[in-house]
Short mmCIF file of C-alpha atoms in Angstrom, two decimals:
data_model
loop_
_atom_site.label_atom_id
_atom_site.label_comp_id
_atom_site.label_asym_id
_atom_site.label_seq_id
_atom_site.Cartn_x
_atom_site.Cartn_y
_atom_site.Cartn_z
CA MET T 2 3.25 16.52 2.59
CA ILE T 3 4.83 13.88 4.84
CA ASN T 4 1.69 13.66 6.96
CA ASP T 5 -0.43 13.23 3.82
CA LEU T 6 1.82 10.42 2.63
CA LYS T 7 1.71 8.73 6.04
CA SER T 8 -2.07 8.96 6.03
CA ILE T 9 -2.27 7.37 2.57
CA LEU T 10 0.07 4.54 3.57
CA LEU T 11 -1.84 3.85 6.78
CA LYS T 12 -5.18 3.91 4.95
CA SER T 13 -3.90 1.45 2.36
CA SER T 14 -2.92 -0.94 5.15
CA GLU T 15 -6.63 -1.23 5.98
CA GLU T 16 -7.37 -2.91 2.67
CA VAL T 17 -7.96 -6.65 2.71
CA ASP T 18 -5.88 -7.05 -0.47
CA VAL T 19 -2.83 -5.54 1.25
CA PHE T 20 -3.21 -7.89 4.21
CA ILE T 21 -3.53 -10.89 1.89
CA LYS T 22 -0.41 -9.89 -0.08
CA ILE T 23 1.56 -9.55 3.15
CA PHE T 24 0.39 -12.99 4.28
CA GLU T 25 1.14 -14.54 0.88
CA GLY T 26 4.66 -13.07 0.94
CA TRP T 27 5.24 -14.65 4.34
CA ARG T 28 3.69 -17.96 3.32
CA LYS T 29 5.87 -18.30 0.21
CA LYS T 30 9.01 -18.08 2.35
CA LEU T 31 7.97 -20.99 4.55
CA PRO T 32 8.99 -24.57 3.96
CA ALA T 33 6.28 -27.21 4.00
CA ILE T 34 4.63 -27.24 7.39
CA SER T 35 2.18 -29.41 9.19
CA GLY T 36 -0.44 -28.08 11.49
CA PRO T 37 -2.54 -24.95 11.47
CA VAL T 38 -1.62 -21.39 10.59
CA ASN T 39 -2.85 -18.91 13.19
CA LEU T 40 -3.67 -15.38 12.11
CA PHE T 41 -4.22 -12.58 14.58
CA ILE T 42 -5.87 -9.78 12.64
CA PRO T 43 -6.72 -6.26 13.88
CA THR T 44 -10.33 -5.88 14.97
CA ARG T 45 -10.88 -3.21 12.28
CA PHE T 46 -11.05 -6.13 9.80
CA LYS T 47 -13.91 -7.79 11.65
CA ASP T 48 -16.51 -6.26 9.32
CA LYS T 49 -14.60 -7.85 6.44
CA TYR T 50 -14.46 -11.26 8.15
CA LEU T 51 -16.28 -13.14 5.39
CA GLU T 52 -14.01 -11.67 2.72
CA VAL T 53 -10.88 -12.59 4.70
CA GLU T 54 -12.15 -16.04 5.66
CA SER T 55 -13.30 -16.92 2.15
CA TYR T 56 -9.87 -16.10 0.75
CA PHE T 57 -8.16 -18.46 3.17
CA VAL T 58 -10.73 -21.22 2.79
CA ASP T 59 -10.45 -21.05 -1.02
CA LYS T 60 -6.71 -20.49 -1.41
CA SER T 61 -4.98 -21.99 1.58
CA ILE T 62 -3.56 -25.47 1.66
CA TRP T 63 -3.34 -25.20 5.44
CA ASN T 64 -5.86 -25.20 8.20
CA VAL T 65 -6.17 -21.50 9.05
CA HIS T 66 -7.45 -20.15 12.37
CA ILE T 67 -8.42 -16.47 12.36
CA THR T 68 -8.60 -14.49 15.59
CA PHE T 69 -9.34 -10.77 15.83
CA HIS T 70 -7.46 -8.74 18.40
CA ASP T 71 -7.34 -5.13 19.58
CA ASP T 72 -3.72 -4.67 18.55
CA LYS T 73 -3.00 -2.96 15.21
CA ARG T 74 -0.41 -5.57 14.20
CA PHE T 75 -0.97 -8.60 12.00
CA VAL T 76 0.54 -11.75 13.51
CA PHE T 77 1.00 -14.99 11.58
CA PHE T 78 2.31 -18.09 13.30
CA THR T 79 2.57 -21.84 13.17
CA ASP T 80 4.09 -24.24 15.67
CA GLN T 81 7.50 -23.49 14.07
CA PHE T 82 7.38 -19.92 12.72
CA ILE T 83 6.10 -16.49 13.68
CA ALA T 84 5.93 -13.21 11.79
CA GLU T 85 4.25 -9.91 12.39
CA PHE T 86 3.49 -6.80 10.40
CA SER T 87 2.91 -3.44 12.02
CA PRO T 88 1.46 -0.89 9.59
CA GLN T 89 2.48 2.01 11.84
CA GLU T 90 6.06 0.76 12.09
CA PHE T 91 6.18 0.33 8.31
CA VAL T 92 4.91 3.89 7.75
CA ASP T 93 7.37 5.28 10.31
CA ASN T 94 10.24 3.48 8.56
CA CYS T 95 9.13 4.86 5.19
CA GLU T 96 8.96 8.36 6.63
CA GLN T 97 12.46 8.07 8.10
CA TYR T 98 13.83 6.76 4.80
CA LEU T 99 12.30 9.65 2.85
CA ILE T 100 13.61 12.21 5.33
CA ASN T 101 17.10 10.69 5.42
CA ASN T 102 17.28 10.70 1.63
CA HIS T 103 16.10 14.32 1.41
CA CYS T 104 13.04 13.36 -0.62
CA PHE T 105 11.10 16.26 0.89
CA SER T 106 13.71 18.97 0.60
CA PRO T 107 12.40 22.19 -1.01
CA ASP T 108 14.50 21.52 -4.12
CA LYS T 109 13.16 17.97 -4.47
CA VAL T 110 9.56 19.09 -3.94
CA ASN T 111 10.00 21.85 -6.55
CA GLU T 112 11.51 19.35 -8.99
CA ILE T 113 8.58 16.95 -8.52
CA CYS T 114 6.06 19.79 -8.88
CA GLU T 115 7.74 21.02 -12.05
CA GLN T 116 7.69 17.53 -13.57
CA ALA T 117 4.03 17.15 -12.62
CA ARG T 118 3.19 20.55 -14.13
CA HIS T 119 4.88 19.66 -17.43
CA TYR T 120 3.10 16.30 -17.51
CA LEU T 121 -0.30 17.89 -16.87
CA VAL T 122 0.25 20.58 -19.49
CA GLU T 123 1.27 17.97 -22.07
CA LYS T 124 -1.81 15.88 -21.29
CA MET T 125 -4.04 18.96 -21.49
CA PHE T 126 -2.62 19.85 -24.89
CA GLU T 127 -3.08 16.29 -26.13
CA THR T 128 -6.73 16.34 -25.07
CA HIS T 129 -7.47 19.85 -26.27
CA SER T 130 -5.69 19.38 -29.58
CA LEU T 131 -8.12 16.57 -30.36
CA ASP T 132 -11.08 18.85 -29.64
CA MET T 133 -9.91 22.00 -31.38
CA ASN T 134 -9.76 22.19 -35.14
CA ASN T 135 -7.59 24.90 -36.72
CA SER T 136 -6.93 26.57 -33.35
CA VAL T 137 -3.62 28.16 -32.51
CA LEU T 138 -2.30 26.73 -29.25
CA ALA T 139 0.56 27.95 -27.16
CA SER T 140 3.38 25.53 -26.51
CA PRO T 141 3.65 23.93 -23.05
CA GLU T 142 6.79 25.97 -22.36
CA ASP T 143 4.78 29.23 -22.69
CA LEU T 144 2.61 28.37 -19.69
#
């Protein structure tokens, strides 16, 4: 389960929207600056270059220079500030948090599964009750 979650988180970090939200979060924390903003973006985004570039040309009040690099980190910097985002480090920190807080203990997993089962059964009954006229249905607790 942890590996599946890590895979989902890493995959989501490959989305242009995620990258843009990370950049926007960083940009909002900066005071007014003069000069260009330099972005070092992982090479895996190169096929999405036009999408990335068009966002910054349309939305940015700064002169933005985009460079693709072989590293997996995103690096944003100006002549005064620097920030980086490492998707792998983020995922590793999430994993450690979940483990430390016993989010994947057998009891917690069973609790989540039970809640999911009840939710699905309720949704099934809502859907089927609309389709079935005069049918006798069992209650969700009987399943």
